[in-house]
GROMACS .gro file of C-alpha atoms in nm:
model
  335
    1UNK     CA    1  11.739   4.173   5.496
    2UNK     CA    2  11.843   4.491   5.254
    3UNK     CA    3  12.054   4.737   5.437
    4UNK     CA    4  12.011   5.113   5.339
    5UNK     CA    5  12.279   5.282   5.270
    6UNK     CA    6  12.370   5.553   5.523
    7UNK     CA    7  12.334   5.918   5.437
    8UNK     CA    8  12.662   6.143   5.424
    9UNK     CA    9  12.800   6.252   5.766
   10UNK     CA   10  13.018   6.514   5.892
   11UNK     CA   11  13.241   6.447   6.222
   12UNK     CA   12  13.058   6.123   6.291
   13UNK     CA   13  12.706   6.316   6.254
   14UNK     CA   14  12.455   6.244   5.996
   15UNK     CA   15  12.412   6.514   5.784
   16UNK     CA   16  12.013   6.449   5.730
   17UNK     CA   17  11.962   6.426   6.083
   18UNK     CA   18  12.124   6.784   6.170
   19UNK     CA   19  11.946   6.950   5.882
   20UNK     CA   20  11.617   6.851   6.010
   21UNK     CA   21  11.665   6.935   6.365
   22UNK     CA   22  11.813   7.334   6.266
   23UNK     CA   23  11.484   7.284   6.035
   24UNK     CA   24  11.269   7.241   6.297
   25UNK     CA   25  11.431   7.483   6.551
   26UNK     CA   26  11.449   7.777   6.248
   27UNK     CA   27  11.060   7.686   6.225
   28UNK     CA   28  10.956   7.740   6.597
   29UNK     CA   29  11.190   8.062   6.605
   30UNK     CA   30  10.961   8.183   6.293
   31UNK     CA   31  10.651   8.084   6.425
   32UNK     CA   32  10.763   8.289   6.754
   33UNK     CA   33  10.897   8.585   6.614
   34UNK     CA   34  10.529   8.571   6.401
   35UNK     CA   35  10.372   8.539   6.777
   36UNK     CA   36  10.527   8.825   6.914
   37UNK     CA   37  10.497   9.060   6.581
   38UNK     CA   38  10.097   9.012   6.646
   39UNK     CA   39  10.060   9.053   6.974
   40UNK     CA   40  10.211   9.359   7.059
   41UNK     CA   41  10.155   9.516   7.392
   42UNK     CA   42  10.135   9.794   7.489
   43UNK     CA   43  10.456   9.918   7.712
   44UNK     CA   44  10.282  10.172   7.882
   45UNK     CA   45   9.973   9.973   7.953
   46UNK     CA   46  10.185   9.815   8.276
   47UNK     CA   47  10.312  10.132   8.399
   48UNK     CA   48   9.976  10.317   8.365
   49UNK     CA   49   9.804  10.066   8.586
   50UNK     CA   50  10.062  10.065   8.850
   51UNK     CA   51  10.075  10.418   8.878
   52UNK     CA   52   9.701  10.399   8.891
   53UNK     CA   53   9.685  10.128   9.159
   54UNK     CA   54   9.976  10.373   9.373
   55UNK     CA   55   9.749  10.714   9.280
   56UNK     CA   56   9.426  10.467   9.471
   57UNK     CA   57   9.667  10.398   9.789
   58UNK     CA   58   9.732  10.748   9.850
   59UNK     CA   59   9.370  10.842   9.812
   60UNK     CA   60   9.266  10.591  10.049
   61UNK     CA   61   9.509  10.720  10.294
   62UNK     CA   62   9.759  10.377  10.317
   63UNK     CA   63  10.028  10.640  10.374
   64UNK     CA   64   9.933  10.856  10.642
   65UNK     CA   65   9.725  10.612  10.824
   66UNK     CA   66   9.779  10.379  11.094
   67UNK     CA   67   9.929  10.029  11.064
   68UNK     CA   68   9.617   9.875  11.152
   69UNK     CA   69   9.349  10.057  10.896
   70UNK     CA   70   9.704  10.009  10.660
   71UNK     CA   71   9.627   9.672  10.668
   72UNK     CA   72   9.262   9.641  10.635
   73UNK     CA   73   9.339   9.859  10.351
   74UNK     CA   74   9.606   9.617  10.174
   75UNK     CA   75   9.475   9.330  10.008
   76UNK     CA   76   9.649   9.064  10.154
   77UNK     CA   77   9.792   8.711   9.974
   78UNK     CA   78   9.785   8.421  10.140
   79UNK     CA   79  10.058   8.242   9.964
   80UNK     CA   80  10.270   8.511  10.120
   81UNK     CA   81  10.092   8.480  10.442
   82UNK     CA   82  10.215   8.126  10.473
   83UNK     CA   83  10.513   8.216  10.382
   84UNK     CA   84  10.578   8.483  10.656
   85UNK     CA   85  10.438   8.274  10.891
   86UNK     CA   86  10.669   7.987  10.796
   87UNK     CA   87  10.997   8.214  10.835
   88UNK     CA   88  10.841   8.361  11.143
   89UNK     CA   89  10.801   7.998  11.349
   90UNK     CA   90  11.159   7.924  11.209
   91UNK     CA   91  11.276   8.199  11.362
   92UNK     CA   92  11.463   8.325  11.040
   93UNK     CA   93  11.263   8.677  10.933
   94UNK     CA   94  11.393   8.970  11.072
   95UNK     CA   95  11.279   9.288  11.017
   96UNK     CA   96  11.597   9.467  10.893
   97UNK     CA   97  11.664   9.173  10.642
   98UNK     CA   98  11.295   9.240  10.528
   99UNK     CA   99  11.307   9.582  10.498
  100UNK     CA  100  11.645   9.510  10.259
  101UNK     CA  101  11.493   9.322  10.075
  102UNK     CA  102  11.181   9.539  10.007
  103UNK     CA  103  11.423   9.841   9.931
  104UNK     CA  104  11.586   9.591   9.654
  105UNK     CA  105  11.253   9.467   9.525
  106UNK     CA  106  11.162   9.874   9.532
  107UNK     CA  107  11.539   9.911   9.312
  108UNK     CA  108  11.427   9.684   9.088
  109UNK     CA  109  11.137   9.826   8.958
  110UNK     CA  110  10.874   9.573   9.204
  111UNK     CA  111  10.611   9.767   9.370
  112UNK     CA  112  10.455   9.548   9.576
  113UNK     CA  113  10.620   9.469   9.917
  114UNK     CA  114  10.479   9.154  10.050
  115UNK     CA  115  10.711   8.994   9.714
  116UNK     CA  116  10.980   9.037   9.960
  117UNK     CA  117  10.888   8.748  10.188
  118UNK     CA  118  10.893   8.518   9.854
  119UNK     CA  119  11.271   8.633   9.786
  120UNK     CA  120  11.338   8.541  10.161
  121UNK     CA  121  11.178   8.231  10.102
  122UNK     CA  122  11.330   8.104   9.808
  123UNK     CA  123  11.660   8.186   9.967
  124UNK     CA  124  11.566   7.931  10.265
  125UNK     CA  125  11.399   7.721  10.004
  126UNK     CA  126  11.601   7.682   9.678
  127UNK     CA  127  11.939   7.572   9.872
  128UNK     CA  128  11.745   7.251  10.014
  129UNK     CA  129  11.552   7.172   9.684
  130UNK     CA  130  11.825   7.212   9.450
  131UNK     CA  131  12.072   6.987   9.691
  132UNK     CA  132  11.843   6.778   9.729
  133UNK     CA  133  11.813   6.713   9.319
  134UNK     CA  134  12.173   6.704   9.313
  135UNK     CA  135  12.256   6.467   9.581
  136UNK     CA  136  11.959   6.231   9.464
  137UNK     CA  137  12.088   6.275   9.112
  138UNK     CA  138  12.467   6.212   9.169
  139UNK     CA  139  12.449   5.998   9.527
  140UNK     CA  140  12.146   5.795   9.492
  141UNK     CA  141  12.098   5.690   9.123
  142UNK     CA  142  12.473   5.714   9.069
  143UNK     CA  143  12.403   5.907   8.711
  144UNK     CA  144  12.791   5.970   8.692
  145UNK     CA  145  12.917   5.701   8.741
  146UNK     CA  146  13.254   5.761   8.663
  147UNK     CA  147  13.272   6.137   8.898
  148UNK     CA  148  13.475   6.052   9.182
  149UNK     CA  149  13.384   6.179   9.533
  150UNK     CA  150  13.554   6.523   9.536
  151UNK     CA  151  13.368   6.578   9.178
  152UNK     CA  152  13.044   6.493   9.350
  153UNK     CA  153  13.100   6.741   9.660
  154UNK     CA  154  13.164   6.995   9.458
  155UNK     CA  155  12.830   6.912   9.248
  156UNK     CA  156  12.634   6.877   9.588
  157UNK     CA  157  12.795   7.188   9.665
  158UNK     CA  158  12.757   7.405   9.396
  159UNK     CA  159  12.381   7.356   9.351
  160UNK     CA  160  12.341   7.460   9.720
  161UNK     CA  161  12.543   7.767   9.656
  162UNK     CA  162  12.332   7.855   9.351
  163UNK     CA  163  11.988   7.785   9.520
  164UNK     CA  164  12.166   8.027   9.796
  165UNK     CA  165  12.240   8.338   9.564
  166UNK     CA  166  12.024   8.273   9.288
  167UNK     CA  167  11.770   8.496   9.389
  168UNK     CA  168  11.991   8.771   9.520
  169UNK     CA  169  12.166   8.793   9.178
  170UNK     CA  170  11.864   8.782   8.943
  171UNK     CA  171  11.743   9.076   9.174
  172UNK     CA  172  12.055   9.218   9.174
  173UNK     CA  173  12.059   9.256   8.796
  174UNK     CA  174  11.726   9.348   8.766
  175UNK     CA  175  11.874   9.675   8.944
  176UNK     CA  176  12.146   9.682   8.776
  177UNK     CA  177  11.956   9.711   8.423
  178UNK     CA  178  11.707   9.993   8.572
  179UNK     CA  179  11.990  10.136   8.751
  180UNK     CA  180  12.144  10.146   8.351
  181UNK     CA  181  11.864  10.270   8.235
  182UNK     CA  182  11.765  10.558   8.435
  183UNK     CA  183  12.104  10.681   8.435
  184UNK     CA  184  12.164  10.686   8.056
  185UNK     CA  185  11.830  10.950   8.056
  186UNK     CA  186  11.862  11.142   8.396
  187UNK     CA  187  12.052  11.429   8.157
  188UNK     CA  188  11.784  11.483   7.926
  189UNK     CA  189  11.489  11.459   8.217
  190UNK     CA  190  11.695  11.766   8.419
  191UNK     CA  191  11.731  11.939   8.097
  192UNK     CA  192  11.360  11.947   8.075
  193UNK     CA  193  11.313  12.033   8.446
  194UNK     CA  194  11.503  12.266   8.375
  195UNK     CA  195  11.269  12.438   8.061
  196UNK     CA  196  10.941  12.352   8.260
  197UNK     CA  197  11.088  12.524   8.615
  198UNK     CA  198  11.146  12.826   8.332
  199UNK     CA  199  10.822  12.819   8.193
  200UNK     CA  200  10.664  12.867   8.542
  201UNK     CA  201  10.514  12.493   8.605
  202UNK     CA  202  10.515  12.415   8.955
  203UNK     CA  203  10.750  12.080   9.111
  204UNK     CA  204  10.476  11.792   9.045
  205UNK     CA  205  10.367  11.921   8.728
  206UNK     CA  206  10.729  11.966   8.597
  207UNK     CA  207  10.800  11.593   8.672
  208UNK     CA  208  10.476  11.476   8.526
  209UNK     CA  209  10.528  11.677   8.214
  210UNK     CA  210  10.867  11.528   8.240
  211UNK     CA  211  10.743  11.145   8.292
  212UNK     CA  212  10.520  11.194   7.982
  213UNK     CA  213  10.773  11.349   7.771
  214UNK     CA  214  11.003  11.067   7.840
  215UNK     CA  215  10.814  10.821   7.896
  216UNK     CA  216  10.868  10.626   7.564
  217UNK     CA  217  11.264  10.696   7.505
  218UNK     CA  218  11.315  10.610   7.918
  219UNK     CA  219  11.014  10.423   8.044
  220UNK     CA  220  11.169  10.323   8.372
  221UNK     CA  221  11.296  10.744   8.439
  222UNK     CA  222  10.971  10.793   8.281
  223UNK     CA  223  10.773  10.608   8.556
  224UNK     CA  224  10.988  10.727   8.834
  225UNK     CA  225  10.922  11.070   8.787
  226UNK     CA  226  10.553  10.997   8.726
  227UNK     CA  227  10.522  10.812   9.058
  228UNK     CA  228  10.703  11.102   9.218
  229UNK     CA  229  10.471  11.346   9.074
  230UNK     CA  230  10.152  11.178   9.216
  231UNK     CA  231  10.335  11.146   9.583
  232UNK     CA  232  10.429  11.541   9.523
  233UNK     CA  233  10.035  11.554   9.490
  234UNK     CA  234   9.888  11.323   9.802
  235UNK     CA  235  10.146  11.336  10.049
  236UNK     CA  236  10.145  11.578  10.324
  237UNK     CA  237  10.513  11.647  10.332
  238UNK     CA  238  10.689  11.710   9.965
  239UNK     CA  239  11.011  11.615  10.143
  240UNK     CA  240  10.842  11.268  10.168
  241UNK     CA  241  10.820  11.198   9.784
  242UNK     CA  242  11.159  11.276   9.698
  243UNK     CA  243  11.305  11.086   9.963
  244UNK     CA  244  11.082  10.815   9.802
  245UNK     CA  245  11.249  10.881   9.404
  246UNK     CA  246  11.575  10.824   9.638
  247UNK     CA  247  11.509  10.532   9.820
  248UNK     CA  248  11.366  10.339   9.461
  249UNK     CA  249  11.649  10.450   9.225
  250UNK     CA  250  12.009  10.279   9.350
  251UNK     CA  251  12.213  10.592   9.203
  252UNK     CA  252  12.445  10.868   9.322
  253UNK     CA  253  12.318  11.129   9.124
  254UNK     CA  254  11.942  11.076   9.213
  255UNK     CA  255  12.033  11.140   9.506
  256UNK     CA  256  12.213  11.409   9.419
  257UNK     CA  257  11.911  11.559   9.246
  258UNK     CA  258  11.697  11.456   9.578
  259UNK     CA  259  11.890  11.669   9.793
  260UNK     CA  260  11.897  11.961   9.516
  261UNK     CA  261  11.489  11.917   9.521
  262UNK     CA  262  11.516  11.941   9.928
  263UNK     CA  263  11.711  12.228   9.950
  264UNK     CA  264  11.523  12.440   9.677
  265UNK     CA  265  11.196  12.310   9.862
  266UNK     CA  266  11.304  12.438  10.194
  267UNK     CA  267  11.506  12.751  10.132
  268UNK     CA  268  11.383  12.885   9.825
  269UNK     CA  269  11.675  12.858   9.610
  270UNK     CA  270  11.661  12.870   9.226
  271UNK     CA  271  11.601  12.587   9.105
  272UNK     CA  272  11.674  12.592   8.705
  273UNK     CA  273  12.044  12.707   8.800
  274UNK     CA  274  12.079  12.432   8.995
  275UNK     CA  275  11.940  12.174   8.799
  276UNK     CA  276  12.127  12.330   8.490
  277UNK     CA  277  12.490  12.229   8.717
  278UNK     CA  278  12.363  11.920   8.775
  279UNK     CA  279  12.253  11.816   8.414
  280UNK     CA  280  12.597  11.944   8.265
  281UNK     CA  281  12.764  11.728   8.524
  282UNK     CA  282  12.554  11.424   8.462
  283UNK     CA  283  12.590  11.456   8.091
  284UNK     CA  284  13.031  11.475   8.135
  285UNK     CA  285  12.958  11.160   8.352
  286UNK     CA  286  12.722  11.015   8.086
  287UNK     CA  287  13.024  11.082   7.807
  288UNK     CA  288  13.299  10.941   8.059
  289UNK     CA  289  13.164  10.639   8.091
  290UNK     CA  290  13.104  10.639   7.652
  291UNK     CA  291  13.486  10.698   7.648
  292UNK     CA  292  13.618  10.416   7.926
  293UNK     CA  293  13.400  10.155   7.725
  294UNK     CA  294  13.545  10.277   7.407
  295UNK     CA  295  13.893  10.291   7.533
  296UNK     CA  296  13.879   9.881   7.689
  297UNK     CA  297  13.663   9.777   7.353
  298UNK     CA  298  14.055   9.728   7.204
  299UNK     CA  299  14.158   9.469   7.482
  300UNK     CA  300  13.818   9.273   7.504
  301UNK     CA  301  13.810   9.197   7.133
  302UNK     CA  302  14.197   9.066   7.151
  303UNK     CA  303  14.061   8.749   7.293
  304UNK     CA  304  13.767   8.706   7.036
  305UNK     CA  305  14.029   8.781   6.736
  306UNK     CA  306  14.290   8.527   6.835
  307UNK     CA  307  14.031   8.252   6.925
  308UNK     CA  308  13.779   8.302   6.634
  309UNK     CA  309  13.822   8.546   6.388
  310UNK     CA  310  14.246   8.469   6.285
  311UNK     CA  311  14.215   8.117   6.293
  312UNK     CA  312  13.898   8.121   6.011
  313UNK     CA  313  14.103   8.356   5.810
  314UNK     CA  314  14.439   8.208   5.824
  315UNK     CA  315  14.215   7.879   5.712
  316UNK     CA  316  14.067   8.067   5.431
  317UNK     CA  317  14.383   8.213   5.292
  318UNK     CA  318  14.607   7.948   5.364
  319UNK     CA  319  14.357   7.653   5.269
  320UNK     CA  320  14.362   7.631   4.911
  321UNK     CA  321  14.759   7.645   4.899
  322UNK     CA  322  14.732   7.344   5.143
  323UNK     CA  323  14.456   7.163   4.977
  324UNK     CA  324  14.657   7.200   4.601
  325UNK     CA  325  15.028   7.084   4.836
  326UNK     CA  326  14.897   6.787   4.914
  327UNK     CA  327  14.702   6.683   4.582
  328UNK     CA  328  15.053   6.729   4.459
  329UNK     CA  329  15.217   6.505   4.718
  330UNK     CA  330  14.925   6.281   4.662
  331UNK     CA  331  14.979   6.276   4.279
  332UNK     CA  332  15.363   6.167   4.268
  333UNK     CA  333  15.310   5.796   4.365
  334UNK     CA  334  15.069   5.728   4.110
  335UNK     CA  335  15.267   5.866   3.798
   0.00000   0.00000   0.00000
């Protein structure tokens, strides 16, 4: 039997073997990046319709109207329906954790309410399916065989943990980002407040001038203020909608801006003056915050320079003086 002769390796890895497996992966990342260069989406498309759907609630009186005709009105989803009635004979949905968790939902840019039950859910859920996996995985078919019993606990324990907070913190930085985001363009949105409340446009169509102006550079500001201005519209009390742009948006100076928008509503205040203090002060935060970054950037590259960048460049410099040493050293015996 012939034996073929094995291709050149590198570390113990065959160098034919690699090549064809970053082939294949640098082909599927092409034929991806071709995907998503063809079908482009609209951004706005998303937005539009929700706003739409919210603009139809109003009009049909979901608001104002009593809890019963509120939920005739709301088109109801029986996976969630199971699922609330699942917590609810457990005994483990109460209405304050629910309503936290619909504020978060509301933080993160999630409209619809009845999601909220799924987060509760999963956080009953996950903890028992993951551990389960786990304990199967390291207990039962003894895949690590050589973990010893504090390494398996803390496996076990671990996956519970995650399947505990997992949903919490992919929620939490989904508000986080939007929470980001509306704050790097709340400057610029007061700033044109501030021109429309000049030009003579009334509250709602100063934010929904606003919302379209900005809607591309800041589509989550943009679609706050566009939801705001169709509330400012439908609901019976103005005071209503801004509470609303409050209790969505996780920021200080929305609120901030809230309470300006109450005030001017109630006492007839100026309001271009006051959203002119308010959009110098935002904008000083805004560069604050451009400054501490800049200032730690010095101390969180240290790490990166001593573990990745000076080791490659004392190799380069310092690798052909070592490479021509020891062909020296390795020349001697042979003369």
């Amino acid at each position: 039997m012939l034996n073929t002769p094995a291709g050149p390796s590198l570390l113990g890895f065959d160098v034919f073997f690699v090549g064809t497996v970053w082939i294949a992966v640098a082909t599927l990342a092409l034929m991806a990046a071709i995907y998503a260069a063809i079908t482009v989406r609209d951004p706005m498309a998303k937005r539009v319709k929700a706003l739409n759907e919210r603009r139809e609630q109003l009009k049909s009186g979901i608001v104002t109207s009593s809890s019963k005709k509120r939920a005739s009105l709301i088109r109801k989803n029986e996976t969630t329906d199971r699922m609330r009635s699942t917590l609810q004979s457990l005994r483990v949905l109460q209405d304050s954790q629910l309503k936290t968790a619909q504020q978060r939902l509301a933080q993160a840019g999630i409209r619809k309410k009845e999601w909220a039950v799924a987060v509760i859910f999963a956080r009953m859920i996950a903890p028992i399916v993951l551990g389960a996996v786990v304990a199967a995985t390291v207990y039962w078919s003894n895949f690590f065989p050589e973990w010893g019993s504090f390494k398996r606990f803390m496996a076990f324990a671990a996956a519970v943990g995650i399947g505990y907070k997992g949903p919490d913190i992919f929620i939490s930085n989904l508000v986080n980002k939007r929470t980001d985001a509306v704050r790097k363009g709340l400057p610029d949105a007061l700033d044109l407040l501030v021109i429309c409340a000049e030009a003579g446009l009334t509250v709602d169509a100063a934010f929904n001038r606003v919302a379209r102006e900005l809607g591309r550079a800041y589509p989550e500001l943009g679609d706050e203020f566009a939801l705001t201005a169709i509330e400012l519209s439908f609901l019976h009390e103005r005071r209503s909608a801004f509470e609303n742009l409050a209790y969505r948006v996780n920021l200080e100076a929305v609120k901030g801006v809230v309470t300006t928008m109450i005030q001017t509503e109630r006492y007839g205040t100026p309001l271009a003056s006051a959203l002119r203090v308010l959009s110098a002060e935002f904008r000083n935060d805004r560069m604050m915050r451009a400054e501490e970054k800049a200032a730690r950037l010095p101390a969180i590259m240290t790490i990166p320079l001593i573990m990745f960048i000076l080791p490659v460049l004392f190799i380069v410099i310092l690798g052909p003086a070592a490479c021509s040493i020891s062909d020296a050293f390795a020349a001697k015996p042979g003369q």
